[in-house]
Amino acid sequence: MIGVFGGTFDPVHNGHLVAAREVISRLGLDKLYIVVAGMPWQKVDHREITSAEDRFRMVKEAIQDLKWAHLLDRVEVSRMEMDRPGPSYTADTLQALHELYPEDELVLVVGSDVAADLHTWDRVKEVATLCKLAVVTRVLATLPAANLGFNVVEVPIPFEDVSSSDIRRRIASGDSITGMVPASVESYIREKGLYRE
Ligand code: ATP
């Protein structure tokens, strides 16, 4: 089974890593693609998004932490949405992976906030036919996703009370983010001066 964990990762944080680790081991994934959105169309109008290249590099650094759980060889950070022009649609990503792995079951990994928002996605019915849906539960949520035709599995994970917006806010106001992101990501953010304004 191949997992697909998409996001803006602006920046990647420990909550993302816990989610990745738990889905790989609990669902016994052969591979987890962490797909960095090139153009996160639902977010671009609301704020300035950090360059895809910076976000990609931070994810590459962050996944090194999975080495200790011996999971690194099952993780691939994907540029496929960065290399595809235009808005990043999960339907296209899943279609491409389905063509690459026609024999394998695909499982889309989302947090419960995203699961509750699936009705706003482009071609969501098509998405539901292409994959199973694994919802990593950050907060207890009822799942309207099943009504959209998704085959849903809930994966309870240790709760990491962190979000990218929280990290951006903390940096902008001069607060520490130590312990919220891997040390390598913290260094990257500091060196590049990201999220300061
Ligand atoms: P933002 O705060 O900017 O909205 P985010 O922290 O939710 O960002 P995204 O890159 O938008 O990060 O999320 C990618 C995926 O990771 C989504 O499916 C989201 O639900 C999930 N996710 C985000 N934070 C956590 C967390 N702390 N624990 C588990 N999953 C998470």
PDB file of N, CA, C and O in Angstrom, residues 94-161:
ATOM      1  N   LEU A  94      -2.873  11.868  -7.468  1.00  0.00           N
ATOM      2  CA  LEU A  94      -3.283  10.472  -7.284  1.00  0.00           C
ATOM      3  C   LEU A  94      -3.359   9.745  -8.619  1.00  0.00           C
ATOM      4  O   LEU A  94      -2.977   8.582  -8.739  1.00  0.00           O
ATOM      5  N   GLN A  95      -3.828  10.446  -9.640  1.00  0.00           N
ATOM      6  CA  GLN A  95      -3.901   9.844 -10.974  1.00  0.00           C
ATOM      7  C   GLN A  95      -2.500   9.456 -11.450  1.00  0.00           C
ATOM      8  O   GLN A  95      -2.279   8.354 -11.951  1.00  0.00           O
ATOM      9  N   ALA A  96      -1.544  10.361 -11.243  1.00  0.00           N
ATOM     10  CA  ALA A  96      -0.158  10.091 -11.671  1.00  0.00           C
ATOM     11  C   ALA A  96       0.408   8.896 -10.897  1.00  0.00           C
ATOM     12  O   ALA A  96       1.084   8.029 -11.481  1.00  0.00           O
ATOM     13  N   LEU A  97       0.129   8.828  -9.600  1.00  0.00           N
ATOM     14  CA  LEU A  97       0.658   7.717  -8.803  1.00  0.00           C
ATOM     15  C   LEU A  97      -0.037   6.406  -9.166  1.00  0.00           C
ATOM     16  O   LEU A  97       0.573   5.338  -9.153  1.00  0.00           O
ATOM     17  N   HIS A  98      -1.311   6.506  -9.511  1.00  0.00           N
ATOM     18  CA  HIS A  98      -2.038   5.312  -9.940  1.00  0.00           C
ATOM     19  C   HIS A  98      -1.438   4.754 -11.233  1.00  0.00           C
ATOM     20  O   HIS A  98      -1.300   3.540 -11.406  1.00  0.00           O
ATOM     21  N   GLU A  99      -1.028   5.658 -12.118  1.00  0.00           N
ATOM     22  CA  GLU A  99      -0.400   5.191 -13.359  1.00  0.00           C
ATOM     23  C   GLU A  99       0.954   4.556 -13.082  1.00  0.00           C
ATOM     24  O   GLU A  99       1.361   3.598 -13.727  1.00  0.00           O
ATOM     25  N   LEU A 100       1.645   5.106 -12.076  1.00  0.00           N
ATOM     26  CA  LEU A 100       2.970   4.588 -11.705  1.00  0.00           C
ATOM     27  C   LEU A 100       2.870   3.239 -10.991  1.00  0.00           C
ATOM     28  O   LEU A 100       3.717   2.368 -11.155  1.00  0.00           O
ATOM     29  N   TYR A 101       1.821   3.091 -10.171  1.00  0.00           N
ATOM     30  CA  TYR A 101       1.639   1.857  -9.381  1.00  0.00           C
ATOM     31  C   TYR A 101       0.237   1.290  -9.626  1.00  0.00           C
ATOM     32  O   TYR A 101      -0.601   1.278  -8.722  1.00  0.00           O
ATOM     33  N   PRO A 102      -0.034   0.807 -10.841  1.00  0.00           N
ATOM     34  CA  PRO A 102      -1.409   0.374 -11.151  1.00  0.00           C
ATOM     35  C   PRO A 102      -1.906  -0.768 -10.266  1.00  0.00           C
ATOM     36  O   PRO A 102      -3.105  -0.921 -10.061  1.00  0.00           O
ATOM     37  N   GLU A 103      -0.986  -1.540  -9.721  1.00  0.00           N
ATOM     38  CA  GLU A 103      -1.387  -2.712  -8.921  1.00  0.00           C
ATOM     39  C   GLU A 103      -1.589  -2.387  -7.444  1.00  0.00           C
ATOM     40  O   GLU A 103      -2.079  -3.207  -6.688  1.00  0.00           O
ATOM     41  N   ASP A 104      -1.108  -1.219  -7.028  1.00  0.00           N
ATOM     42  CA  ASP A 104      -1.103  -0.928  -5.586  1.00  0.00           C
ATOM     43  C   ASP A 104      -2.293  -0.114  -5.139  1.00  0.00           C
ATOM     44  O   ASP A 104      -2.789   0.742  -5.871  1.00  0.00           O
ATOM     45  N   GLU A 105      -2.687  -0.364  -3.896  1.00  0.00           N
ATOM     46  CA  GLU A 105      -3.732   0.460  -3.304  1.00  0.00           C
ATOM     47  C   GLU A 105      -3.094   1.771  -2.833  1.00  0.00           C
ATOM     48  O   GLU A 105      -2.010   1.768  -2.245  1.00  0.00           O
ATOM     49  N   LEU A 106      -3.773   2.882  -3.096  1.00  0.00           N
ATOM     50  CA  LEU A 106      -3.278   4.185  -2.649  1.00  0.00           C
ATOM     51  C   LEU A 106      -4.077   4.628  -1.438  1.00  0.00           C
ATOM     52  O   LEU A 106      -5.295   4.441  -1.385  1.00  0.00           O
ATOM     53  N   VAL A 107      -3.385   5.192  -0.468  1.00  0.00           N
ATOM     54  CA  VAL A 107      -4.095   5.734   0.689  1.00  0.00           C
ATOM     55  C   VAL A 107      -3.672   7.184   0.899  1.00  0.00           C
ATOM     56  O   VAL A 107      -2.484   7.494   0.979  1.00  0.00           O
ATOM     57  N   LEU A 108      -4.666   8.048   0.900  1.00  0.00           N
ATOM     58  CA  LEU A 108      -4.418   9.472   1.074  1.00  0.00           C
ATOM     59  C   LEU A 108      -4.452   9.783   2.565  1.00  0.00           C
ATOM     60  O   LEU A 108      -5.409   9.434   3.250  1.00  0.00           O
ATOM     61  N   VAL A 109      -3.417  10.432   3.051  1.00  0.00           N
ATOM     62  CA  VAL A 109      -3.307  10.719   4.485  1.00  0.00           C
ATOM     63  C   VAL A 109      -3.637  12.189   4.722  1.00  0.00           C
ATOM     64  O   VAL A 109      -3.020  13.077   4.117  1.00  0.00           O
ATOM     65  N   VAL A 110      -4.605  12.428   5.598  1.00  0.00           N
ATOM     66  CA  VAL A 110      -4.965  13.820   5.908  1.00  0.00           C
ATOM     67  C   VAL A 110      -5.219  13.964   7.408  1.00  0.00           C
ATOM     68  O   VAL A 110      -5.594  13.012   8.083  1.00  0.00           O
ATOM     69  N   GLY A 111      -5.012  15.165   7.895  1.00  0.00           N
ATOM     70  CA  GLY A 111      -5.401  15.479   9.265  1.00  0.00           C
ATOM     71  C   GLY A 111      -6.912  15.669   9.321  1.00  0.00           C
ATOM     72  O   GLY A 111      -7.574  15.830   8.281  1.00  0.00           O
ATOM     73  N   SER A 112      -7.460  15.687  10.539  1.00  0.00           N
ATOM     74  CA  SER A 112      -8.927  15.754  10.642  1.00  0.00           C
ATOM     75  C   SER A 112      -9.470  17.102  10.177  1.00  0.00           C
ATOM     76  O   SER A 112     -10.606  17.187   9.705  1.00  0.00           O
ATOM     77  N   ASP A 113      -8.652  18.163  10.261  1.00  0.00           N
ATOM     78  CA  ASP A 113      -9.106  19.474   9.762  1.00  0.00           C
ATOM     79  C   ASP A 113      -9.316  19.412   8.248  1.00  0.00           C
ATOM     80  O   ASP A 113     -10.311  19.909   7.716  1.00  0.00           O
ATOM     81  N   VAL A 114      -8.389  18.754   7.576  1.00  0.00           N
ATOM     82  CA  VAL A 114      -8.506  18.623   6.116  1.00  0.00           C
ATOM     83  C   VAL A 114      -9.653  17.674   5.759  1.00  0.00           C
ATOM     84  O   VAL A 114     -10.416  17.929   4.825  1.00  0.00           O
ATOM     85  N   ALA A 115      -9.793  16.605   6.543  1.00  0.00           N
ATOM     86  CA  ALA A 115     -10.880  15.645   6.273  1.00  0.00           C
ATOM     87  C   ALA A 115     -12.239  16.338   6.322  1.00  0.00           C
ATOM     88  O   ALA A 115     -13.143  16.017   5.554  1.00  0.00           O
ATOM     89  N   ALA A 116     -12.354  17.312   7.206  1.00  0.00           N
ATOM     90  CA  ALA A 116     -13.640  18.012   7.351  1.00  0.00           C
ATOM     91  C   ALA A 116     -13.889  18.986   6.206  1.00  0.00           C
ATOM     92  O   ALA A 116     -15.002  19.483   6.031  1.00  0.00           O
ATOM     93  N   ASP A 117     -12.857  19.243   5.434  1.00  0.00           N
ATOM     94  CA  ASP A 117     -12.923  20.252   4.360  1.00  0.00           C
ATOM     95  C   ASP A 117     -12.912  19.663   2.956  1.00  0.00           C
ATOM     96  O   ASP A 117     -12.799  20.389   1.972  1.00  0.00           O
ATOM     97  N   LEU A 118     -12.997  18.346   2.880  1.00  0.00           N
ATOM     98  CA  LEU A 118     -12.807  17.685   1.583  1.00  0.00           C
ATOM     99  C   LEU A 118     -13.825  18.118   0.530  1.00  0.00           C
ATOM    100  O   LEU A 118     -13.539  18.091  -0.665  1.00  0.00           O
ATOM    101  N   HIS A 119     -15.007  18.526   0.981  1.00  0.00           N
ATOM    102  CA  HIS A 119     -16.038  18.917   0.007  1.00  0.00           C
ATOM    103  C   HIS A 119     -15.616  20.143  -0.799  1.00  0.00           C
ATOM    104  O   HIS A 119     -16.197  20.440  -1.835  1.00  0.00           O
ATOM    105  N   THR A 120     -14.581  20.866  -0.337  1.00  0.00           N
ATOM    106  CA  THR A 120     -14.131  22.054  -1.071  1.00  0.00           C
ATOM    107  C   THR A 120     -13.066  21.700  -2.125  1.00  0.00           C
ATOM    108  O   THR A 120     -12.602  22.565  -2.852  1.00  0.00           O
ATOM    109  N   TRP A 121     -12.658  20.444  -2.178  1.00  0.00           N
ATOM    110  CA  TRP A 121     -11.590  20.054  -3.089  1.00  0.00           C
ATOM    111  C   TRP A 121     -12.069  19.953  -4.537  1.00  0.00           C
ATOM    112  O   TRP A 121     -13.237  19.648  -4.795  1.00  0.00           O
ATOM    113  N   ASP A 122     -11.115  20.122  -5.431  1.00  0.00           N
ATOM    114  CA  ASP A 122     -11.371  19.946  -6.848  1.00  0.00           C
ATOM    115  C   ASP A 122     -11.555  18.450  -7.146  1.00  0.00           C
ATOM    116  O   ASP A 122     -10.753  17.632  -6.694  1.00  0.00           O
ATOM    117  N   ARG A 123     -12.587  18.096  -7.877  1.00  0.00           N
ATOM    118  CA  ARG A 123     -12.861  16.705  -8.305  1.00  0.00           C
ATOM    119  C   ARG A 123     -12.816  15.706  -7.144  1.00  0.00           C
ATOM    120  O   ARG A 123     -12.190  14.645  -7.241  1.00  0.00           O
ATOM    121  N   VAL A 124     -13.476  16.069  -6.055  1.00  0.00           N
ATOM    122  CA  VAL A 124     -13.354  15.226  -4.861  1.00  0.00           C
ATOM    123  C   VAL A 124     -13.917  13.820  -5.068  1.00  0.00           C
ATOM    124  O   VAL A 124     -13.399  12.838  -4.529  1.00  0.00           O
ATOM    125  N   LYS A 125     -14.939  13.708  -5.905  1.00  0.00           N
ATOM    126  CA  LYS A 125     -15.534  12.382  -6.161  1.00  0.00           C
ATOM    127  C   LYS A 125     -14.516  11.479  -6.850  1.00  0.00           C
ATOM    128  O   LYS A 125     -14.421  10.294  -6.568  1.00  0.00           O
ATOM    129  N   GLU A 126     -13.747  12.081  -7.759  1.00  0.00           N
ATOM    130  CA  GLU A 126     -12.698  11.324  -8.448  1.00  0.00           C
ATOM    131  C   GLU A 126     -11.631  10.894  -7.438  1.00  0.00           C
ATOM    132  O   GLU A 126     -11.147   9.761  -7.472  1.00  0.00           O
ATOM    133  N   VAL A 127     -11.279  11.806  -6.543  1.00  0.00           N
ATOM    134  CA  VAL A 127     -10.284  11.492  -5.506  1.00  0.00           C
ATOM    135  C   VAL A 127     -10.743  10.277  -4.704  1.00  0.00           C
ATOM    136  O   VAL A 127      -9.973   9.355  -4.440  1.00  0.00           O
ATOM    137  N   ALA A 128     -12.035  10.274  -4.347  1.00  0.00           N
ATOM    138  CA  ALA A 128     -12.570   9.177  -3.525  1.00  0.00           C
ATOM    139  C   ALA A 128     -12.493   7.831  -4.237  1.00  0.00           C
ATOM    140  O   ALA A 128     -12.402   6.788  -3.586  1.00  0.00           O
ATOM    141  N   THR A 129     -12.514   7.858  -5.562  1.00  0.00           N
ATOM    142  CA  THR A 129     -12.436   6.578  -6.281  1.00  0.00           C
ATOM    143  C   THR A 129     -10.992   6.110  -6.435  1.00  0.00           C
ATOM    144  O   THR A 129     -10.734   4.943  -6.694  1.00  0.00           O
ATOM    145  N   LEU A 130     -10.056   7.029  -6.285  1.00  0.00           N
ATOM    146  CA  LEU A 130      -8.652   6.683  -6.536  1.00  0.00           C
ATOM    147  C   LEU A 130      -7.921   6.170  -5.303  1.00  0.00           C
ATOM    148  O   LEU A 130      -6.831   5.619  -5.415  1.00  0.00           O
ATOM    149  N   CYS A 131      -8.480   6.415  -4.117  1.00  0.00           N
ATOM    150  CA  CYS A 131      -7.725   6.083  -2.905  1.00  0.00           C
ATOM    151  C   CYS A 131      -8.638   5.759  -1.746  1.00  0.00           C
ATOM    152  O   CYS A 131      -9.820   6.066  -1.751  1.00  0.00           O
ATOM    153  N   LYS A 132      -8.004   5.166  -0.764  1.00  0.00           N
ATOM    154  CA  LYS A 132      -8.599   5.034   0.557  1.00  0.00           C
ATOM    155  C   LYS A 132      -8.196   6.300   1.310  1.00  0.00           C
ATOM    156  O   LYS A 132      -7.223   6.948   0.924  1.00  0.00           O
ATOM    157  N   LEU A 133      -8.899   6.635   2.366  1.00  0.00           N
ATOM    158  CA  LEU A 133      -8.573   7.853   3.104  1.00  0.00           C
ATOM    159  C   LEU A 133      -8.153   7.499   4.529  1.00  0.00           C
ATOM    160  O   LEU A 133      -8.922   6.888   5.261  1.00  0.00           O
ATOM    161  N   ALA A 134      -6.928   7.862   4.892  1.00  0.00           N
ATOM    162  CA  ALA A 134      -6.496   7.666   6.278  1.00  0.00           C
ATOM    163  C   ALA A 134      -6.542   9.018   6.969  1.00  0.00           C
ATOM    164  O   ALA A 134      -5.898   9.978   6.533  1.00  0.00           O
ATOM    165  N   VAL A 135      -7.324   9.086   8.027  1.00  0.00           N
ATOM    166  CA  VAL A 135      -7.433  10.355   8.752  1.00  0.00           C
ATOM    167  C   VAL A 135      -6.648  10.228  10.046  1.00  0.00           C
ATOM    168  O   VAL A 135      -6.971   9.405  10.904  1.00  0.00           O
ATOM    169  N   VAL A 136      -5.571  11.019  10.143  1.00  0.00           N
ATOM    170  CA  VAL A 136      -4.811  11.030  11.392  1.00  0.00           C
ATOM    171  C   VAL A 136      -5.525  12.012  12.305  1.00  0.00           C
ATOM    172  O   VAL A 136      -5.715  13.177  11.977  1.00  0.00           O
ATOM    173  N   THR A 137      -5.999  11.507  13.424  1.00  0.00           N
ATOM    174  CA  THR A 137      -6.896  12.322  14.238  1.00  0.00           C
ATOM    175  C   THR A 137      -6.114  13.191  15.202  1.00  0.00           C
ATOM    176  O   THR A 137      -5.446  12.708  16.098  1.00  0.00           O
ATOM    177  N   ARG A 138      -6.158  14.490  14.937  1.00  0.00           N
ATOM    178  CA  ARG A 138      -5.523  15.465  15.827  1.00  0.00           C
ATOM    179  C   ARG A 138      -6.517  15.822  16.911  1.00  0.00           C
ATOM    180  O   ARG A 138      -6.183  16.009  18.049  1.00  0.00           O
ATOM    181  N   VAL A 139      -7.762  15.962  16.539  1.00  0.00           N
ATOM    182  CA  VAL A 139      -8.826  16.197  17.499  1.00  0.00           C
ATOM    183  C   VAL A 139      -9.923  15.217  17.118  1.00  0.00           C
ATOM    184  O   VAL A 139     -10.003  14.796  15.982  1.00  0.00           O
ATOM    185  N   LEU A 140     -10.748  14.847  18.081  1.00  0.00           N
ATOM    186  CA  LEU A 140     -11.819  13.923  17.741  1.00  0.00           C
ATOM    187  C   LEU A 140     -12.793  14.623  16.807  1.00  0.00           C
ATOM    188  O   LEU A 140     -13.231  15.731  17.070  1.00  0.00           O
ATOM    189  N   ALA A 141     -13.086  13.982  15.718  1.00  0.00           N
ATOM    190  CA  ALA A 141     -13.962  14.623  14.735  1.00  0.00           C
ATOM    191  C   ALA A 141     -14.877  13.583  14.120  1.00  0.00           C
ATOM    192  O   ALA A 141     -14.466  12.455  13.902  1.00  0.00           O
ATOM    193  N   THR A 142     -16.093  13.961  13.866  1.00  0.00           N
ATOM    194  CA  THR A 142     -16.942  13.062  13.093  1.00  0.00           C
ATOM    195  C   THR A 142     -16.565  13.281  11.638  1.00  0.00           C
ATOM    196  O   THR A 142     -16.111  14.359  11.262  1.00  0.00           O
ATOM    197  N   LEU A 143     -16.759  12.265  10.845  1.00  0.00           N
ATOM    198  CA  LEU A 143     -16.208  12.317   9.509  1.00  0.00           C
ATOM    199  C   LEU A 143     -17.239  12.375   8.392  1.00  0.00           C
ATOM    200  O   LEU A 143     -17.794  11.358   8.001  1.00  0.00           O
ATOM    201  N   PRO A 144     -17.468  13.581   7.869  1.00  0.00           N
ATOM    202  CA  PRO A 144     -18.393  13.676   6.743  1.00  0.00           C
ATOM    203  C   PRO A 144     -17.785  13.096   5.470  1.00  0.00           C
ATOM    204  O   PRO A 144     -18.486  12.911   4.474  1.00  0.00           O
ATOM    205  N   ALA A 145     -16.479  12.763   5.510  1.00  0.00           N
ATOM    206  CA  ALA A 145     -15.817  12.255   4.305  1.00  0.00           C
ATOM    207  C   ALA A 145     -16.496  11.002   3.766  1.00  0.00           C
ATOM    208  O   ALA A 145     -16.555  10.791   2.555  1.00  0.00           O
ATOM    209  N   ALA A 146     -17.005  10.165   4.667  1.00  0.00           N
ATOM    210  CA  ALA A 146     -17.655   8.931   4.224  1.00  0.00           C
ATOM    211  C   ALA A 146     -18.848   9.259   3.327  1.00  0.00           C
ATOM    212  O   ALA A 146     -19.138   8.544   2.366  1.00  0.00           O
ATOM    213  N   ASN A 147     -19.517  10.374   3.596  1.00  0.00           N
ATOM    214  CA  ASN A 147     -20.665  10.781   2.765  1.00  0.00           C
ATOM    215  C   ASN A 147     -20.242  11.161   1.356  1.00  0.00           C
ATOM    216  O   ASN A 147     -21.060  11.193   0.447  1.00  0.00           O
ATOM    217  N   LEU A 148     -18.978  11.509   1.186  1.00  0.00           N
ATOM    218  CA  LEU A 148     -18.491  11.874  -0.147  1.00  0.00           C
ATOM    219  C   LEU A 148     -18.025  10.644  -0.915  1.00  0.00           C
ATOM    220  O   LEU A 148     -17.467  10.755  -1.995  1.00  0.00           O
ATOM    221  N   GLY A 149     -18.178   9.476  -0.312  1.00  0.00           N
ATOM    222  CA  GLY A 149     -17.824   8.243  -1.015  1.00  0.00           C
ATOM    223  C   GLY A 149     -16.460   7.698  -0.650  1.00  0.00           C
ATOM    224  O   GLY A 149     -15.988   6.732  -1.242  1.00  0.00           O
ATOM    225  N   PHE A 150     -15.790   8.327   0.333  1.00  0.00           N
ATOM    226  CA  PHE A 150     -14.463   7.844   0.710  1.00  0.00           C
ATOM    227  C   PHE A 150     -14.558   6.591   1.568  1.00  0.00           C
ATOM    228  O   PHE A 150     -15.433   6.470   2.432  1.00  0.00           O
ATOM    229  N   ASN A 151     -13.615   5.681   1.335  1.00  0.00           N
ATOM    230  CA  ASN A 151     -13.401   4.533   2.194  1.00  0.00           C
ATOM    231  C   ASN A 151     -12.424   4.989   3.281  1.00  0.00           C
ATOM    232  O   ASN A 151     -11.257   5.193   3.020  1.00  0.00           O
ATOM    233  N   VAL A 152     -12.932   5.205   4.502  1.00  0.00           N
ATOM    234  CA  VAL A 152     -12.147   5.921   5.516  1.00  0.00           C
ATOM    235  C   VAL A 152     -11.578   4.997   6.582  1.00  0.00           C
ATOM    236  O   VAL A 152     -12.278   4.118   7.081  1.00  0.00           O
ATOM    237  N   VAL A 153     -10.317   5.189   6.922  1.00  0.00           N
ATOM    238  CA  VAL A 153      -9.753   4.529   8.089  1.00  0.00           C
ATOM    239  C   VAL A 153      -9.189   5.613   9.013  1.00  0.00           C
ATOM    240  O   VAL A 153      -8.522   6.535   8.548  1.00  0.00           O
ATOM    241  N   GLU A 154      -9.531   5.538  10.299  1.00  0.00           N
ATOM    242  CA  GLU A 154      -9.025   6.548  11.242  1.00  0.00           C
ATOM    243  C   GLU A 154      -7.763   6.029  11.907  1.00  0.00           C
ATOM    244  O   GLU A 154      -7.709   4.896  12.346  1.00  0.00           O
ATOM    245  N   VAL A 155      -6.737   6.851  11.954  1.00  0.00           N
ATOM    246  CA  VAL A 155      -5.475   6.464  12.577  1.00  0.00           C
ATOM    247  C   VAL A 155      -5.212   7.400  13.753  1.00  0.00           C
ATOM    248  O   VAL A 155      -4.754   8.533  13.565  1.00  0.00           O
ATOM    249  N   PRO A 156      -5.514   6.965  14.973  1.00  0.00           N
ATOM    250  CA  PRO A 156      -5.269   7.846  16.117  1.00  0.00           C
ATOM    251  C   PRO A 156      -3.761   8.028  16.308  1.00  0.00           C
ATOM    252  O   PRO A 156      -3.010   7.057  16.241  1.00  0.00           O
ATOM    253  N   ILE A 157      -3.323   9.249  16.480  1.00  0.00           N
ATOM    254  CA  ILE A 157      -1.877   9.490  16.635  1.00  0.00           C
ATOM    255  C   ILE A 157      -1.638  10.281  17.920  1.00  0.00           C
ATOM    256  O   ILE A 157      -2.529  10.986  18.389  1.00  0.00           O
ATOM    257  N   PRO A 158      -0.422  10.166  18.487  1.00  0.00           N
ATOM    258  CA  PRO A 158      -0.100  10.998  19.632  1.00  0.00           C
ATOM    259  C   PRO A 158      -0.267  12.456  19.227  1.00  0.00           C
ATOM    260  O   PRO A 158       0.182  12.853  18.141  1.00  0.00           O
ATOM    261  N   PHE A 159      -0.923  13.203  20.051  1.00  0.00           N
ATOM    262  CA  PHE A 159      -1.278  14.564  19.664  1.00  0.00           C
ATOM    263  C   PHE A 159      -0.094  15.520  19.793  1.00  0.00           C
ATOM    264  O   PHE A 159       0.466  15.698  20.867  1.00  0.00           O
ATOM    265  N   GLU A 160       0.304  16.102  18.686  1.00  0.00           N
ATOM    266  CA  GLU A 160       1.352  17.133  18.679  1.00  0.00           C
ATOM    267  C   GLU A 160       0.635  18.447  18.450  1.00  0.00           C
ATOM    268  O   GLU A 160       0.158  18.717  17.344  1.00  0.00           O
ATOM    269  N   ASP A 161       0.573  19.246  19.483  1.00  0.00           N
ATOM    270  CA  ASP A 161      -0.190  20.487  19.386  1.00  0.00           C
ATOM    271  C   ASP A 161       0.630  21.558  18.679  1.00  0.00           C
ATOM    272  O   ASP A 161       1.121  22.492  19.306  1.00  0.00           O
TER     273      ASP A 161
END
